[in-house]
Amino acid sequence: MIKHLQELLEKAVDDLQRKGIFPKDLEPQIFFERTRNKDHGDFATNMALTLAKPLGKNPREIAKLIVDELIESLHVAKVEIAGPGFLNFFLTENCRRQIIKQVLKLGDTFGDNDFGNDKKITVEYVSANPTGPLHVGHGRGAAYGASLANILEKCGYQVQREYYVNDNGRQMDILASSVWLRYIELCGEPIVFPDNGYQGDYIVDIARKVRKKFGDKFLFKSLEVYEAVPADEKDGGDKELHIDGLVFNAKQLLGNENYENIFQIALKDILSGIKKDLEKFNVNYDSWFSEKQLHDGDTIDRALEILQDKGYLYKKDGATWFMASHFGDEKDRVVIRENGQKTYFASDIAYLLNKFERGFEGALYVFGADHHGYIARLKAAAKGLNLNPEDIEIVLTQFANLVQDGKKIQMGTRSGQFVTLSQLVDDVGVDAARFFYVMRSHDQHLDFDLDLAKSQSSDNPVFYIQYAHARICSIFQKLEQQAMQHNKEIGNASLHLLNTDQEHDLLRSVASYPEIFVASARTRSPHLLANYLRELAQNYHSYYNAHQVGVDDENVRNARLNLSKATRIILANGLKLLGASAPTSMFSDDQDGG
RNA sequence: GCGCUUGUAGCUUAGUGGAUAGAGCGUUAGCCUCCGGAGCUAAAGGUCGCAGGUUCGAAUCCUGCCAAGCGCACCA
């Protein structure tokens, strides 16, 4: 429709140029937007305003010239000049109603588009270290990433969803050592748990599993465990040196094979827990990418070689540095430490290279706001690898606070006291959890109101939307019982009977879905979709209260049923994209997962 | 100290150069012989953090200041 209007305007400008009223070299950008206020018609353009300067004329005067030159269109009822010089286009009632036929025909593909030009992208989200269960802080990235991936997929991108598993490095060694220490404790040997170890109870659970499988095979005397280990922080020492000493001893005492046994049990246990939690949260992946495979293969070496060949690496103080500051980062970064170990950043560079070697044309990273320092260095790495930095996109999600009884719930991940994602889902349900995380802009701090998420009333937006959906289902069910089956053809032939205020509003809402959908993909903003669904549901509830759908008149009834069904299709589709269900009934005893 | 992000109604917020700044909650006043009242209708409530600047036009772009969050490792 926008295209049609643009053609109308282009024609008018053309004619004005031919008549010599507009200069020949004028090439106006014609841009339409759906109006926010229905008094302003359906679509508006500000082109007369933008032409004011080059033409040196009053915008309203220009608008008048253009309007007079416009040819008639079947779809346009009238064009008005408004405000400082906007052109407001009013579509014909008939044209507005056609959208219903389209929705019914296309079903849940209504709104799909080719915005992404079939670009093959990988979307990475969550990627939390497998050192403990996911907590509510990870929930936002999960909900956001999963919803965004769903939206992009239907907006013309070839999407691959990926989780980067940091199964390598110091943190994993600390994890394995933490498990080992708890294991020793279980065997009855006294230990003092390190400040910097992983404190959570889940560590003890894993230790128990290790003991069940291997008995006391990995038990060593306290004296050996702490041999030559620097003092911990609580004893006036350095907690980092302390834990490194413990890790060193663990590897020495256990030997490669046994150490690996504990390491693998811990990794597998935690990773499978993460997978389970995400599945429960309705968040899915196409690929779980192991960092270790970058080390085992030659990707890191190759990546560093590329940088070396281009002269972007240098040695200083025994370490190898990447000239990140040359590419806009605030300082250079170490890729190989003095002790020969490759840094995490080296893996990042290799992973980036790997993504494009796998044939992706774009890499989208969803990071928590605390990782914003990574943007510059990742973009720098991309430039160093001669990749187009435009193809590397990093979206940050701000933090979410849990709020209960009007107060923020304080969380300390250090101490192991946190609300897990799994607990949250158990508490408020998947639907509310998924929806609440994405109903605000991702770059806005989010207060997650637990009481509201649990409430079953119109205050709760997800219930409000689901209720609208269930209501529509209920109407269809009721009519079926009364042998008044829905007849789509009669409805389509009777759309002209939809002429109440509420029907106009609802139609307007239905018709705006495709543009909202594209906008949510373009700006990487699932919250636009969430807000839209609320508005659509509201329009339906208003309509429902003002008019009866199941009237005796067969024509009116089926026209209204068509409108209702179109609404239901969009509600169900939108809820699904955001990871929530579209129940056919709100009564808990006959739930439908949808 | 330096950097990134964010300041919009009492609260939570939408709005990435356009028209009278939109919603929800909360508050106040109304609506059930009617398909699910888990709903609807309406009212009140705003110096868009502050001060300059760019523009025909600024919540939006630029500069400075104030406030909040986060980040500034040969950690991950």
XYZ file of C-alpha atoms (C1' of nucleotides) in Angstrom:
670
model
C 0.000 0.000 0.000
C 2.829 2.375 0.876
C 4.373 1.538 -2.466
C 1.156 2.426 -4.243
C 1.026 5.790 -2.494
C 4.646 6.466 -3.335
C 3.930 5.798 -7.001
C 1.040 8.239 -6.897
C 3.292 10.917 -5.487
C 6.141 10.191 -7.871
C 3.739 10.599 -10.748
C 2.520 13.932 -9.384
C 6.070 15.226 -8.932
C 6.910 14.059 -12.440
C 3.994 15.947 -13.892
C 4.885 19.066 -11.949
C 8.405 18.841 -13.288
C 7.139 18.424 -16.830
C 4.991 21.503 -16.427
C 8.021 23.402 -15.187
C 6.503 24.122 -11.781
C 9.136 22.032 -10.026
C 12.766 22.168 -11.205
C 13.811 19.197 -13.309
C 16.728 18.170 -11.140
C 14.529 17.715 -8.069
C 14.713 14.183 -6.702
C 12.549 14.086 -3.637
C 12.753 11.240 -1.160
C 9.205 10.115 -0.639
C 8.709 8.633 2.760
C 5.430 7.464 4.228
C 4.578 6.540 7.752
C 1.472 5.159 9.310
C -0.157 7.894 11.307
C -0.410 7.598 15.040
C -3.567 9.612 15.237
C -6.526 8.417 13.195
C -7.627 11.998 12.564
C -4.530 12.186 10.401
C -5.743 9.468 8.076
C -3.953 6.175 7.456
C -0.633 7.265 6.000
C 1.179 10.567 6.015
C 4.190 12.025 4.290
C 6.277 15.020 5.207
C 7.621 15.502 1.699
C 6.241 19.023 1.299
C 8.148 19.984 4.431
C 11.391 18.535 3.163
C 10.913 20.290 -0.186
C 10.380 23.658 1.458
C 14.053 24.492 1.546
C 15.203 23.394 -1.952
C 12.155 25.049 -3.529
C 12.254 28.119 -1.339
C 8.525 27.934 -0.884
C 6.047 27.652 1.934
C 5.471 23.946 2.690
C 1.691 24.268 2.660
C 1.864 25.915 -0.753
C 3.952 23.016 -2.066
C 1.534 20.558 -0.526
C -1.313 22.255 -2.347
C 0.496 22.000 -5.696
C 1.114 18.297 -5.165
C -2.428 17.508 -4.062
C -3.891 19.275 -7.069
C -1.674 17.216 -9.327
C -2.527 13.834 -7.764
C -4.504 11.466 -9.948
C -7.419 9.539 -8.513
C -6.822 6.176 -6.948
C -9.257 3.395 -6.188
C -7.738 3.033 -2.765
C -7.518 6.620 -1.642
C -10.650 8.281 -0.305
C -9.134 11.700 0.289
C -5.899 13.568 0.835
C -5.656 16.396 3.333
C -3.061 19.034 3.959
C -2.544 19.367 7.674
C -0.427 21.106 10.251
C 2.741 22.670 8.859
C 2.298 20.877 5.509
C 1.784 17.167 6.013
C -0.064 15.239 3.370
C -2.521 12.913 5.061
C -3.862 10.054 2.984
C -7.190 8.502 3.917
C -7.788 5.063 2.444
C -11.218 3.985 1.328
C -13.199 1.923 3.803
C -13.176 -0.894 1.313
C -9.435 -0.829 1.037
C -9.006 -0.850 4.813
C -11.175 -3.930 5.158
C -9.309 -5.952 2.548
C -6.601 -6.581 5.109
C -8.862 -9.135 6.800
C -8.958 -11.320 3.714
C -5.201 -11.172 3.570
C -4.741 -12.222 7.199
C -7.169 -15.109 6.844
C -5.446 -16.251 3.684
C -1.892 -15.990 4.964
C -2.495 -17.196 8.515
C 0.594 -17.042 10.673
C 2.709 -15.964 7.709
C 0.836 -12.662 7.603
C 3.432 -9.983 8.211
C 6.353 -12.082 7.037
C 8.626 -10.081 4.782
C 11.999 -10.025 3.070
C 13.569 -7.224 5.061
C 16.663 -9.336 5.760
C 17.322 -10.072 2.077
C 17.939 -13.703 2.927
C 21.131 -12.748 4.757
C 22.626 -15.704 6.558
C 23.313 -14.709 10.124
C 24.219 -16.362 13.376
C 22.595 -15.030 16.504
C 24.435 -15.759 19.703
C 22.762 -15.249 23.056
C 23.156 -16.186 26.719
C 26.510 -18.038 26.318
C 26.902 -18.014 30.087
C 29.952 -19.807 31.414
C 29.083 -23.370 32.410
C 30.224 -22.775 35.967
C 26.792 -22.768 37.544
C 23.075 -22.733 36.846
C 21.512 -19.863 34.919
C 20.075 -17.168 37.127
C 17.509 -14.476 36.490
C 20.193 -12.155 35.155
C 20.666 -14.513 32.225
C 16.934 -14.611 31.639
C 16.746 -11.330 29.845
C 19.413 -12.191 27.307
C 17.733 -15.542 26.771
C 14.256 -14.118 26.297
C 15.511 -11.237 24.191
C 17.809 -13.310 22.003
C 15.274 -16.046 21.403
C 12.478 -13.605 20.562
C 14.698 -11.545 18.305
C 15.894 -14.652 16.471
C 12.273 -15.679 15.912
C 11.385 -12.262 14.568
C 14.417 -11.992 12.289
C 13.670 -15.398 10.869
C 10.252 -14.264 9.726
C 11.680 -11.012 8.425
C 13.818 -12.589 5.757
C 16.983 -13.612 7.567
C 18.418 -17.103 7.532
C 18.918 -17.410 11.264
C 21.114 -19.782 13.172
C 20.844 -19.725 16.970
C 24.050 -20.433 18.786
C 25.336 -20.799 22.346
C 29.067 -20.357 22.844
C 30.208 -22.720 25.562
C 33.268 -21.504 27.448
C 34.457 -24.983 28.306
C 38.067 -23.959 28.512
C 40.248 -21.777 30.668
C 40.885 -20.715 34.196
C 37.271 -20.389 35.329
C 36.653 -23.985 34.348
C 39.739 -25.059 36.272
C 38.410 -23.233 39.299
C 35.120 -25.038 38.857
C 36.766 -28.452 38.677
C 38.910 -27.651 41.700
C 35.914 -26.414 43.665
C 34.199 -29.721 42.998
C 37.292 -31.621 44.021
C 37.569 -29.721 47.303
C 33.936 -30.368 48.160
C 34.531 -33.998 47.283
C 37.440 -34.181 49.704
C 35.234 -32.604 52.312
C 32.574 -35.260 51.683
C 35.221 -37.917 52.212
C 35.746 -36.512 55.697
C 39.022 -34.700 55.201
C 38.887 -31.126 56.533
C 39.369 -28.305 54.051
C 38.864 -24.575 54.156
C 36.886 -23.615 51.100
C 38.597 -20.838 49.100
C 37.043 -17.371 48.884
C 37.286 -17.428 45.132
C 35.897 -20.941 44.652
C 32.362 -21.582 43.459
C 30.275 -21.470 46.607
C 26.911 -22.770 45.443
C 25.329 -25.926 46.806
C 25.267 -27.380 43.302
C 29.025 -27.878 43.618
C 28.462 -30.228 46.551
C 25.851 -32.105 44.509
C 28.345 -32.634 41.721
C 30.996 -33.705 44.240
C 28.547 -36.284 45.496
C 28.137 -37.644 41.982
C 31.884 -37.858 41.562
C 32.164 -39.768 44.810
C 29.348 -42.101 43.840
C 31.115 -42.990 40.639
C 34.734 -43.070 41.798
C 34.550 -43.677 45.564
C 37.436 -42.212 47.508
C 39.852 -42.573 44.627
C 40.526 -38.831 44.393
C 41.009 -38.267 48.131
C 44.210 -36.626 49.311
C 45.394 -35.422 52.676
C 44.770 -31.822 53.555
C 48.492 -31.298 53.845
C 49.057 -32.314 50.231
C 46.135 -30.287 48.961
C 47.466 -27.098 50.512
C 51.130 -27.783 49.900
C 52.893 -24.539 48.918
C 49.570 -22.769 48.277
C 49.715 -19.006 49.042
C 47.395 -17.734 51.764
C 43.762 -16.952 50.942
C 42.346 -13.471 51.204
C 40.605 -14.138 54.510
C 44.042 -15.034 55.896
C 45.533 -11.827 54.609
C 46.713 -13.267 51.303
C 45.586 -12.989 47.679
C 42.538 -15.021 46.712
C 43.599 -15.247 43.066
C 47.034 -16.671 43.914
C 45.426 -18.951 46.471
C 42.989 -20.485 44.018
C 45.636 -20.774 41.297
C 47.785 -22.713 43.772
C 44.904 -25.060 44.532
C 44.241 -25.624 40.828
C 47.928 -26.389 40.305
C 47.930 -28.931 43.117
C 44.716 -30.495 41.887
C 46.281 -31.151 38.501
C 49.511 -32.421 40.063
C 47.949 -34.749 42.603
C 45.185 -36.117 40.390
C 47.099 -36.418 37.167
C 45.677 -35.594 33.773
C 43.213 -38.411 33.480
C 41.628 -38.129 36.912
C 41.530 -34.368 36.758
C 39.797 -34.640 33.414
C 37.271 -37.048 34.920
C 36.197 -34.532 37.535
C 36.313 -31.699 35.015
C 34.064 -33.520 32.564
C 31.529 -34.587 35.172
C 31.262 -30.987 36.361
C 31.015 -29.580 32.847
C 28.460 -32.093 31.638
C 26.360 -31.777 34.747
C 26.173 -28.017 34.614
C 25.782 -27.782 30.861
C 22.949 -30.270 30.796
C 21.309 -28.283 33.567
C 21.639 -25.107 31.505
C 20.161 -26.837 28.489
C 17.276 -28.123 30.528
C 16.575 -24.708 32.041
C 16.595 -23.028 28.644
C 14.331 -25.648 27.163
C 11.928 -25.117 30.026
C 12.125 -21.401 29.252
C 11.177 -22.150 25.656
C 14.575 -20.992 24.447
C 16.179 -23.210 21.839
C 19.393 -23.434 19.874
C 20.575 -24.846 16.583
C 24.127 -25.135 17.791
C 26.153 -25.408 20.995
C 29.610 -24.267 20.050
C 32.484 -25.425 22.206
C 35.352 -23.038 22.831
C 37.581 -26.052 23.340
C 37.237 -27.035 19.702
C 38.888 -23.755 18.753
C 41.892 -24.750 20.870
C 41.935 -28.350 19.696
C 41.743 -27.358 16.064
C 43.972 -24.787 14.426
C 41.493 -21.897 14.299
C 43.203 -19.819 16.963
C 46.600 -20.257 15.391
C 45.250 -19.382 11.978
C 43.459 -16.315 13.287
C 46.606 -15.103 14.999
C 48.581 -15.858 11.849
C 46.304 -13.620 9.815
C 46.872 -10.808 12.266
C 50.597 -11.553 12.343
C 50.867 -11.456 8.550
C 49.190 -8.090 8.448
C 51.577 -6.837 11.105
C 48.922 -6.268 13.755
C 50.701 -8.316 16.420
C 53.766 -7.391 18.427
C 55.706 -8.640 21.440
C 56.100 -6.716 24.639
C 57.078 -7.862 28.130
C 57.136 -11.449 26.900
C 53.501 -11.361 25.806
C 51.971 -11.077 22.350
C 49.693 -8.100 21.792
C 47.078 -7.217 19.221
C 47.075 -3.583 18.084
C 43.435 -3.079 18.991
C 43.969 0.626 19.634
C 44.855 0.982 15.959
C 41.255 -0.027 15.213
C 39.414 2.159 17.648
C 39.754 0.233 20.895
C 41.053 2.189 23.838
C 44.134 0.043 24.310
C 46.029 -2.868 22.822
C 45.099 -6.340 24.056
C 47.145 -9.358 24.980
C 46.427 -12.480 22.934
C 49.214 -14.726 24.259
C 50.280 -14.310 27.846
C 53.870 -14.294 29.074
C 53.350 -17.876 30.283
C 52.371 -18.989 26.790
C 48.651 -19.309 27.468
C 46.294 -17.846 24.943
C 43.861 -15.364 26.378
C 40.128 -15.529 26.197
C 40.295 -12.698 23.696
C 42.370 -14.906 21.378
C 39.510 -17.403 21.419
C 37.084 -14.598 20.686
C 39.033 -13.576 17.624
C 39.177 -17.168 16.420
C 35.484 -17.662 17.095
C 34.680 -14.571 15.071
C 36.787 -15.847 12.184
C 35.157 -19.230 12.522
C 31.664 -17.768 12.236
C 32.457 -16.255 8.878
C 34.397 -19.317 7.739
C 31.228 -21.280 8.342
C 29.562 -19.128 5.724
C 27.627 -16.654 7.840
C 27.282 -13.212 6.363
C 26.530 -11.598 9.652
C 27.200 -12.244 13.333
C 24.811 -10.863 15.900
C 25.934 -10.985 19.529
C 23.568 -10.426 22.401
C 25.573 -9.356 25.445
C 24.632 -8.229 28.912
C 25.365 -4.579 29.553
C 28.317 -5.491 31.756
C 30.114 -6.692 28.621
C 29.928 -3.397 26.782
C 33.710 -3.112 26.988
C 33.871 -5.960 24.473
C 32.282 -4.079 21.632
C 35.315 -2.013 20.739
C 37.760 -4.905 20.926
C 35.521 -7.263 18.971
C 35.027 -4.679 16.241
C 38.763 -4.097 16.284
C 39.340 -7.822 15.868
C 36.943 -7.832 12.924
C 38.837 -5.034 11.223
C 42.129 -6.770 11.919
C 40.806 -9.938 10.293
C 39.693 -7.851 7.350
C 36.033 -8.599 7.997
C 33.469 -5.902 7.473
C 32.711 -4.468 10.927
C 29.212 -3.691 9.679
C 28.541 -7.420 9.627
C 29.365 -7.737 13.304
C 26.559 -6.443 15.387
C 26.500 -6.368 19.153
C 23.311 -5.676 21.058
C 23.422 -5.026 24.776
C 20.648 -5.897 27.157
C 20.464 -3.865 30.334
C 20.027 -5.455 33.722
C 16.787 -6.695 35.135
C 15.842 -6.292 38.771
C 13.368 -8.553 40.459
C 10.778 -6.626 42.391
C 8.546 -8.122 45.040
C 6.211 -6.247 47.388
C 7.483 -3.087 45.732
C 11.062 -3.802 46.796
C 14.035 -4.899 44.761
C 15.383 -8.328 45.565
C 19.076 -8.030 46.243
C 21.251 -10.641 44.681
C 24.826 -11.607 45.275
C 26.161 -14.025 42.712
C 29.533 -14.091 44.473
C 28.084 -15.611 47.590
C 26.090 -18.098 45.584
C 22.808 -16.538 46.644
C 20.787 -15.930 43.542
C 17.383 -16.707 42.155
C 17.823 -19.193 39.350
C 16.032 -18.874 36.048
C 14.422 -22.201 36.748
C 12.992 -20.938 40.048
C 11.602 -17.876 38.322
C 9.877 -20.002 35.687
C 8.417 -22.231 38.398
C 7.232 -19.150 40.235
C 5.579 -17.057 37.524
C 5.281 -19.460 34.602
C 7.035 -19.477 31.238
C 4.580 -17.168 29.517
C 4.821 -14.337 31.996
C 8.570 -14.756 32.388
C 9.247 -14.638 28.661
C 6.902 -11.732 28.087
C 8.025 -9.592 31.014
C 11.668 -9.799 29.973
C 10.959 -8.399 26.518
C 8.171 -5.955 27.165
C 10.612 -3.117 27.733
C 13.264 -1.803 25.414
C 16.408 -3.904 25.707
C 18.541 -0.853 26.408
C 16.376 0.161 29.304
C 16.777 -1.148 32.823
C 13.957 -3.472 33.643
C 12.031 -3.901 36.840
C 10.540 -7.358 36.798
C 7.509 -7.246 39.068
C 6.985 -10.765 40.372
C 3.606 -10.032 41.926
C 2.304 -8.536 38.696
C 3.683 -11.415 36.627
C 1.744 -13.842 38.788
C -1.479 -11.870 38.903
C -4.339 -13.094 36.774
C -5.946 -9.808 35.869
C -5.863 -7.152 33.213
C -3.015 -5.488 35.110
C -0.856 -8.289 33.826
C -0.223 -7.626 30.138
C 0.491 -11.204 29.181
C -2.743 -12.398 30.742
C -4.586 -9.543 29.156
C -3.365 -10.560 25.704
C -3.941 -14.247 26.286
C -7.407 -13.487 27.562
C -8.270 -11.679 24.334
C -7.113 -14.739 22.431
C -9.071 -17.116 24.644
C -12.134 -14.930 24.338
C -12.094 -15.170 20.576
C -11.672 -18.933 20.773
C -14.563 -19.054 23.167
C -16.839 -17.182 20.761
C -16.123 -19.655 17.990
C -16.672 -22.560 20.313
C -19.956 -21.186 21.551
C -21.314 -20.559 18.073
C -20.321 -24.019 17.005
C -22.372 -25.440 19.847
C -25.328 -23.434 18.555
C -24.754 -24.776 15.045
C -23.761 -21.376 13.722
C -20.497 -22.369 12.130
C -18.216 -19.728 10.840
C -18.459 -19.197 7.089
C -15.420 -17.359 5.824
C -16.795 -16.692 2.346
C -19.974 -15.063 3.616
C -17.812 -13.055 5.983
C -15.479 -11.861 3.244
C -18.437 -10.843 1.114
C -19.913 -8.885 4.018
C -16.889 -6.948 5.220
C -18.638 -3.707 4.297
C -20.879 -4.318 7.310
C -17.952 -3.658 9.617
C -18.574 -0.003 10.202
C -18.703 0.706 13.910
C -16.069 2.874 15.614
C -14.611 -0.113 17.424
C -14.378 -2.074 14.200
C -12.516 0.770 12.539
C -10.083 0.930 15.439
C -9.543 -2.803 15.442
C -9.035 -2.847 11.678
C -6.510 -0.077 11.970
C -4.669 -2.074 14.565
C -4.702 -5.266 12.496
C -3.489 -3.407 9.419
C -0.513 -1.900 11.198
C 0.964 -5.260 12.189
C 3.281 -5.714 9.181
C 4.965 -2.359 9.715
C 5.362 -2.882 13.451
C 6.827 -6.277 12.721
C 9.444 -4.944 10.310
C 10.280 -2.146 12.711
C 10.862 -4.623 15.509
C 13.291 -6.535 13.280
C 14.994 -3.429 11.962
C 15.598 -1.931 15.384
C 16.171 -5.317 17.039
C 13.317 -4.519 19.380
C 10.951 -7.322 20.343
C 9.314 -4.944 22.809
C 7.633 -3.172 19.907
C 5.843 -6.417 19.156
C 4.950 -6.881 22.824
C 3.484 -3.384 23.018
C 1.613 -3.899 19.796
C 0.002 -7.105 21.023
C -1.228 -5.311 24.106
C -2.768 -2.609 21.966
C -4.381 -5.128 19.630
C -5.813 -7.021 22.602
C -7.122 -3.796 24.061
C -8.877 -2.921 20.819
C -10.449 -6.327 20.788
C -11.665 -6.153 24.387
C -13.219 -2.753 23.660
C -14.893 -4.121 20.588
C -16.142 -7.144 22.462
C -17.719 -5.003 25.132
C -19.394 -2.677 22.673
C -20.779 -5.184 20.165
C -21.864 -8.755 20.034
C -20.105 -10.929 17.505
C -22.540 -13.832 17.541
C -25.557 -11.963 16.251
C -28.427 -13.579 14.334
C -27.754 -11.793 11.059
C -25.624 -14.237 9.136
C -23.777 -11.577 7.149
C -22.890 -9.364 10.066
C -21.988 -12.363 12.184
C -19.570 -13.832 9.669
C -17.984 -10.487 8.886
C -17.358 -10.037 12.596
C -16.091 -13.574 12.905
C -13.633 -12.900 10.105
C -12.378 -9.823 11.897
C -12.157 -11.789 15.140
C -10.298 -14.608 13.505
C -7.825 -12.229 11.901
C -7.180 -10.740 15.325
C -6.749 -14.173 16.840
C -4.231 -15.186 14.176
C -2.038 -12.179 14.870
C -2.301 -12.559 18.640
C -1.366 -16.230 18.478
C 1.494 -15.594 16.092
C 2.867 -12.713 18.145
C 2.690 -14.631 21.411
C 4.473 -17.541 19.815
C 7.252 -15.319 18.509
C 7.789 -13.977 22.007
C 7.890 -17.486 23.432
C 4.523 -17.410 25.167
C 1.555 -19.671 24.590
C -1.785 -18.678 23.125
C -4.258 -20.641 25.251
C -7.707 -21.339 23.899
C -9.054 -21.076 27.411
C -7.934 -19.214 30.510
C -9.570 -21.729 32.838
C -6.770 -23.690 34.374
C -8.554 -27.032 34.166
C -8.555 -27.163 30.388
C -5.308 -25.501 29.470
C -4.061 -25.680 25.974
C -0.378 -25.103 25.556
C -0.868 -23.550 22.113
C 40.071 9.736 36.858
C 38.698 7.857 31.769
C 34.962 5.377 28.785
C 30.004 3.193 27.586
C 24.713 3.340 28.639
C 20.466 5.683 30.692
C 17.456 10.160 32.804
C 9.918 11.282 29.903
C 3.125 11.660 34.748
C 3.336 9.439 41.894
C 5.286 4.248 39.804
C 6.696 1.184 35.278
C 7.503 3.170 30.572
C 6.487 4.037 24.430
C 8.222 7.445 21.190
C 16.096 7.185 17.170
C 14.051 15.223 13.231
C 7.644 16.320 12.556
C 1.279 17.520 13.998
C -1.970 18.560 20.739
C 4.600 13.769 23.915
C 1.284 8.137 23.720
C 0.289 3.747 27.134
C -0.267 0.641 31.586
C -0.363 0.652 37.016
C -2.063 3.639 40.943
C -6.042 7.621 41.995
C -11.187 9.430 41.022
C -16.146 8.803 38.677
C -19.162 5.334 35.946
C -20.776 0.345 33.125
C -23.236 -6.634 34.163
C -31.630 -8.993 31.644
C -25.824 -9.432 26.520
C -20.874 -14.300 23.075
C -16.099 -15.440 29.631
C -16.723 -8.514 34.332
C -9.903 -12.433 34.359
C -13.624 -7.186 30.878
C -15.158 -2.009 29.384
C -15.989 3.740 29.454
C -14.260 8.366 31.182
C -11.494 12.168 34.241
C -7.337 14.162 36.655
C -2.014 13.820 36.294
C 4.115 16.207 31.932
C 9.157 22.889 32.688
C 10.625 15.116 28.272
C 17.357 15.783 34.356
C 19.472 21.161 33.798
C 21.714 24.959 30.434
C 23.179 26.341 25.723
C 23.520 25.221 20.269
C 22.051 23.237 15.110
C 17.085 23.331 12.283
C 11.343 25.857 9.102
C 10.669 22.242 13.211
C 14.230 18.848 18.870
C 12.113 14.155 23.975
C 15.003 12.739 19.519
C 21.085 15.526 16.734
C 25.689 18.480 18.971
C 28.308 20.715 23.483
C 28.680 21.449 28.732
C 26.861 20.318 33.561
C 24.051 17.159 37.224
C 22.386 12.172 38.661
C 22.149 6.652 38.241
C 24.035 1.876 36.342
C 28.076 -0.631 34.225
C 33.034 -1.177 32.498
C 38.277 0.170 32.601
C 43.561 -7.302 33.838
C 49.109 -10.970 30.748
C 40.388 -12.849 34.579
C 36.595 -15.413 32.119
